[in-house]
Amino acid sequence: MRTNDWYKYMSFYQIWIRSFKDGNGDGIGDLAGVYGKLEYIKSLGVDGIWFSPIYPSPNADFGYDISDYKDIHPDYGTLDDFKKVLNKAHRLGLKVIMDLVINHTSDEHPWFIESRKGKDNPYSDYYIWRDKPNNWESILEGNAWEYDEQRGQYYLHLFAKKQPDLNMDNPKVREEVKSILRFWLDMGVDGFREDVINFISKREGLPDGLPFLPVINGMPHYKDGPHIHEYLGEFRKVCEEYDCFQLGEGPMTTVRSAMNYLTGPTRSLDMMFSFDHMMADCLYTEYVHRPFDLRKYKSALSRWQYALAGKAWNALYIENHDHPRIISRYGSERLRRESGTSLAVSYLFLQGTPFIYQGQEIGMTNIRLKSIDDYVDVSSKTNYHKYNLKDTVERRLKRIHFSSRDSSRTPMQWNSSKYAGFSTHKPWFFVNPNYRRVNVASQEHDADSILNFYRKCLKIRRHSRTLIYGSYKEYFPDDKHIFMYERRLGDICYLVICSFSKFPVRVRIPHEFVGKKAKLVISNYHESSEDGHRIRKAAKAVLSSEVFSNDGMKDAIGKEWFAPYETRVYRFRF
Ligand code: GLC
Ligand code: CA
């Protein structure tokens, strides 16, 4: 039975196992590696782990092409190894959630192998077959239809060619999904992150999409499709028999459509990963780059914060296995520690459950490989070989340096020894050359490290009802350099200020805080720092009450200097 809201106070750590930690010395991350690092994960102050897929998979999309839903990839171990990890995690007080990928399988899944044999076998309607394809494009690999010689028809794949879409309209397929849910829930897992879950019901007749829109032209016909809530309702029923929670990934979801998943009679998810705030430097996908605009980041976050307030619960993240590293995008590699910590504060203290992706907590950054042939992510290959072909090789490669998901999939940097302590063997993929500087061991004992900063933030959040349950309000949404918001509950109010500027800036302080006594609960600069702008007391601060009358700002009269990417969180009692 669902006791319902234990996930609210929690935060989660995401493991992309192939690059997390190699336990048996073959260069590939695995469950033995995870087992040995559970104490580390616990030490961060998180309460749970989300495993990106660890099932058998030909790895056309690194685990998101599943060939057996009820087993473990031999590269990563066995079901028994998984049970050991699960039990130890539980002993440490960590929940474990699995990735549920049911929009598609691998083309090497036995269902597909059967299905492609012909139109009259028990699996023939497990997938979406047509004699004539429509004009949809896939998200990872060009055209969304692939001709299958054996069956003599086309099958739909919204992602890579090796990821045929399941036909969720077939009740037998939905029974299979329920059986997968039960399999893992009976074993004791605590919930699911449900992959591209808003895509699983396609509009009848599969009408053509817009002719000129690349990559997502068919989306209006498969996002939030006609039977989505009915199908998810069926899955929810199974999950409700257990004390588990469900988190949906909702590419391109709007707040409005998300509300149907999160509230009311069609409620089928506890949280949803949205993408809006990940498009502050790109358009729809990282394929189309534009300069980072803080106002886009802020307005996306605020939109979700306001809309869900009192009605639903946010899932907070700024990195995962699908996005390049956030410091390389929204921060500054030169001011890595400063921007990494300011970015951390910008989202960890929002309303919702925070997720931290492996390596984010030490400020890992993008990798820049010499040739497209060095990249392994299918979407990077597509981006390079299919779009903007008139660009020079240099420009195309630059695009990949900016956009590749491979940047978040390089081996975790544990220490400065060979292969970054990830393995004793040459790893399956390139280690970021900055590992000698950027690694867990070197940050472990540095009180000012990004790692220890994450620990402090998570601890502060975990111990504050205001930060977990309080209301949200943003200040100065038009400011190009500062993200400022408050969280308030009863007489306690936190004022969160993050600079996104490479230069010192003067920050306006809202009227009602000016001259009030406040406790500085955390900051990424302190007295001894050499920023040279200001020396101030780390423990207690009284906000400046200087009056500036010449700037025309009615609601802000106090001003404070903020160093590059400085962040401060104040706690007030009113
Ligand atoms: C999700 C996953 C991504 C994968 C895609 C197809 O967006 O996070 O890694 O490529 O779905 O399964
Ligand atoms: Ca291994």
Short mmCIF file of N, CA and C in Angstrom, two decimals, residues 315-375:
data_model
loop_
_atom_site.label_atom_id
_atom_site.label_comp_id
_atom_site.label_asym_id
_atom_site.label_seq_id
_atom_site.Cartn_x
_atom_site.Cartn_y
_atom_site.Cartn_z
N ALA A 315 9.96 17.68 -9.78
CA ALA A 315 11.19 16.88 -9.83
C ALA A 315 12.27 17.83 -10.32
N LEU A 316 13.31 18.03 -9.51
CA LEU A 316 14.31 19.06 -9.80
C LEU A 316 15.61 18.43 -10.31
N TYR A 317 16.11 18.92 -11.41
CA TYR A 317 17.41 18.43 -11.90
C TYR A 317 18.03 19.48 -12.80
N ILE A 318 19.34 19.43 -12.92
CA ILE A 318 20.00 20.26 -13.93
C ILE A 318 20.98 19.43 -14.77
N GLU A 319 21.12 18.16 -14.42
CA GLU A 319 21.96 17.27 -15.23
C GLU A 319 21.34 15.89 -15.23
N ASN A 320 21.55 15.18 -16.32
CA ASN A 320 21.35 13.74 -16.33
C ASN A 320 22.10 13.19 -17.53
N HIS A 321 21.86 11.91 -17.83
CA HIS A 321 22.62 11.26 -18.90
C HIS A 321 22.26 11.77 -20.29
N ASP A 322 21.25 12.63 -20.39
CA ASP A 322 20.82 13.13 -21.70
C ASP A 322 21.32 14.53 -22.01
N HIS A 323 21.95 15.15 -21.07
CA HIS A 323 22.37 16.53 -21.28
C HIS A 323 23.86 16.69 -21.02
N PRO A 324 24.51 17.53 -21.84
CA PRO A 324 25.91 17.82 -21.55
C PRO A 324 26.02 18.44 -20.16
N ARG A 325 27.24 18.53 -19.65
CA ARG A 325 27.45 18.99 -18.27
C ARG A 325 27.04 20.45 -18.09
N ILE A 326 26.39 20.74 -16.98
CA ILE A 326 25.74 22.03 -16.79
C ILE A 326 26.75 23.18 -16.64
N ILE A 327 27.89 22.91 -16.01
CA ILE A 327 28.88 23.99 -15.86
C ILE A 327 29.35 24.46 -17.23
N SER A 328 29.52 23.50 -18.15
CA SER A 328 29.95 23.86 -19.51
C SER A 328 28.86 24.61 -20.27
N ARG A 329 27.64 24.52 -19.80
CA ARG A 329 26.52 25.16 -20.52
C ARG A 329 26.07 26.46 -19.85
N TYR A 330 25.65 26.35 -18.60
CA TYR A 330 25.06 27.51 -17.92
C TYR A 330 26.06 28.22 -17.01
N GLY A 331 27.22 27.61 -16.80
CA GLY A 331 28.20 28.20 -15.91
C GLY A 331 29.46 28.56 -16.67
N SER A 332 30.61 28.37 -16.01
CA SER A 332 31.87 28.73 -16.62
C SER A 332 32.90 27.68 -16.22
N GLU A 333 33.57 27.10 -17.21
CA GLU A 333 34.60 26.11 -16.88
C GLU A 333 35.77 26.77 -16.16
N ARG A 334 36.01 28.07 -16.47
CA ARG A 334 37.10 28.77 -15.82
C ARG A 334 36.76 29.01 -14.34
N LEU A 335 35.51 29.35 -14.08
CA LEU A 335 35.07 29.54 -12.69
C LEU A 335 34.21 28.33 -12.31
N ARG A 336 34.86 27.19 -12.40
CA ARG A 336 34.14 25.93 -12.26
C ARG A 336 33.52 25.77 -10.87
N ARG A 337 34.32 26.01 -9.84
CA ARG A 337 33.81 25.83 -8.49
C ARG A 337 32.71 26.85 -8.19
N GLU A 338 32.97 28.09 -8.57
CA GLU A 338 32.00 29.15 -8.28
C GLU A 338 30.68 28.90 -9.03
N SER A 339 30.79 28.65 -10.33
CA SER A 339 29.54 28.50 -11.08
C SER A 339 28.85 27.18 -10.73
N GLY A 340 29.66 26.14 -10.46
CA GLY A 340 29.05 24.86 -10.10
C GLY A 340 28.24 24.95 -8.81
N THR A 341 28.74 25.71 -7.86
CA THR A 341 28.04 25.83 -6.59
C THR A 341 26.84 26.77 -6.71
N SER A 342 26.97 27.82 -7.50
CA SER A 342 25.83 28.72 -7.68
C SER A 342 24.70 27.98 -8.40
N LEU A 343 25.08 27.18 -9.40
CA LEU A 343 24.07 26.38 -10.09
C LEU A 343 23.40 25.39 -9.14
N ALA A 344 24.19 24.82 -8.24
CA ALA A 344 23.61 23.87 -7.27
C ALA A 344 22.53 24.56 -6.45
N VAL A 345 22.86 25.72 -5.90
CA VAL A 345 21.88 26.43 -5.07
C VAL A 345 20.66 26.84 -5.89
N SER A 346 20.89 27.20 -7.15
CA SER A 346 19.78 27.71 -7.96
C SER A 346 18.64 26.70 -8.04
N TYR A 347 18.95 25.40 -7.95
CA TYR A 347 17.83 24.44 -8.08
C TYR A 347 17.58 23.60 -6.84
N LEU A 348 18.61 23.40 -5.99
CA LEU A 348 18.40 22.49 -4.85
C LEU A 348 17.41 23.04 -3.83
N PHE A 349 17.26 24.36 -3.78
CA PHE A 349 16.38 24.94 -2.77
C PHE A 349 15.00 25.30 -3.31
N LEU A 350 14.75 24.86 -4.54
CA LEU A 350 13.39 25.06 -5.07
C LEU A 350 12.45 24.05 -4.42
N GLN A 351 11.14 24.24 -4.65
CA GLN A 351 10.17 23.28 -4.14
C GLN A 351 10.23 22.03 -5.02
N GLY A 352 10.42 20.88 -4.40
CA GLY A 352 10.46 19.65 -5.18
C GLY A 352 11.52 18.69 -4.67
N THR A 353 11.64 17.57 -5.37
CA THR A 353 12.61 16.55 -4.99
C THR A 353 13.83 16.66 -5.89
N PRO A 354 15.01 16.98 -5.32
CA PRO A 354 16.19 17.15 -6.18
C PRO A 354 16.81 15.82 -6.63
N PHE A 355 17.30 15.82 -7.84
CA PHE A 355 18.07 14.71 -8.40
C PHE A 355 19.46 15.22 -8.75
N ILE A 356 20.46 14.41 -8.40
CA ILE A 356 21.84 14.78 -8.70
C ILE A 356 22.44 13.68 -9.55
N TYR A 357 23.04 14.06 -10.64
CA TYR A 357 23.57 13.06 -11.58
C TYR A 357 25.04 12.79 -11.29
N GLN A 358 25.45 11.56 -11.40
CA GLN A 358 26.83 11.20 -11.08
C GLN A 358 27.84 12.15 -11.72
N GLY A 359 28.75 12.66 -10.91
CA GLY A 359 29.77 13.57 -11.43
C GLY A 359 29.39 15.03 -11.32
N GLN A 360 28.09 15.28 -11.26
CA GLN A 360 27.62 16.67 -11.08
C GLN A 360 28.14 17.22 -9.75
N GLU A 361 28.17 16.35 -8.75
CA GLU A 361 28.54 16.80 -7.40
C GLU A 361 30.03 17.13 -7.27
N ILE A 362 30.82 16.80 -8.30
CA ILE A 362 32.22 17.23 -8.26
C ILE A 362 32.51 18.23 -9.39
N GLY A 363 31.48 18.64 -10.08
CA GLY A 363 31.65 19.65 -11.12
C GLY A 363 32.35 19.13 -12.36
N MET A 364 31.99 17.93 -12.81
CA MET A 364 32.56 17.43 -14.07
C MET A 364 32.08 18.31 -15.22
N THR A 365 32.91 18.38 -16.26
CA THR A 365 32.58 19.25 -17.40
C THR A 365 32.60 18.45 -18.71
N ASN A 366 32.23 19.11 -19.79
CA ASN A 366 32.14 18.44 -21.09
C ASN A 366 33.49 17.93 -21.59
N ILE A 367 33.41 16.86 -22.35
CA ILE A 367 34.62 16.35 -23.00
C ILE A 367 34.62 16.84 -24.46
N ARG A 368 35.79 17.06 -25.03
CA ARG A 368 35.85 17.52 -26.43
C ARG A 368 36.77 16.59 -27.20
N LEU A 369 36.17 15.67 -27.93
CA LEU A 369 36.95 14.67 -28.65
C LEU A 369 37.31 15.17 -30.04
N LYS A 370 38.37 14.57 -30.62
CA LYS A 370 38.95 15.11 -31.86
C LYS A 370 38.14 14.84 -33.11
N SER A 371 37.45 13.70 -33.10
CA SER A 371 36.75 13.33 -34.32
C SER A 371 35.38 12.78 -33.97
N ILE A 372 34.45 12.91 -34.89
CA ILE A 372 33.11 12.39 -34.64
C ILE A 372 33.17 10.87 -34.42
N ASP A 373 34.18 10.23 -35.00
CA ASP A 373 34.28 8.77 -34.84
C ASP A 373 34.60 8.35 -33.41
N ASP A 374 35.08 9.31 -32.62
CA ASP A 374 35.36 8.98 -31.21
C ASP A 374 34.08 8.98 -30.37
N TYR A 375 33.03 9.61 -30.89
CA TYR A 375 31.77 9.68 -30.12
C TYR A 375 30.97 8.39 -30.30
#
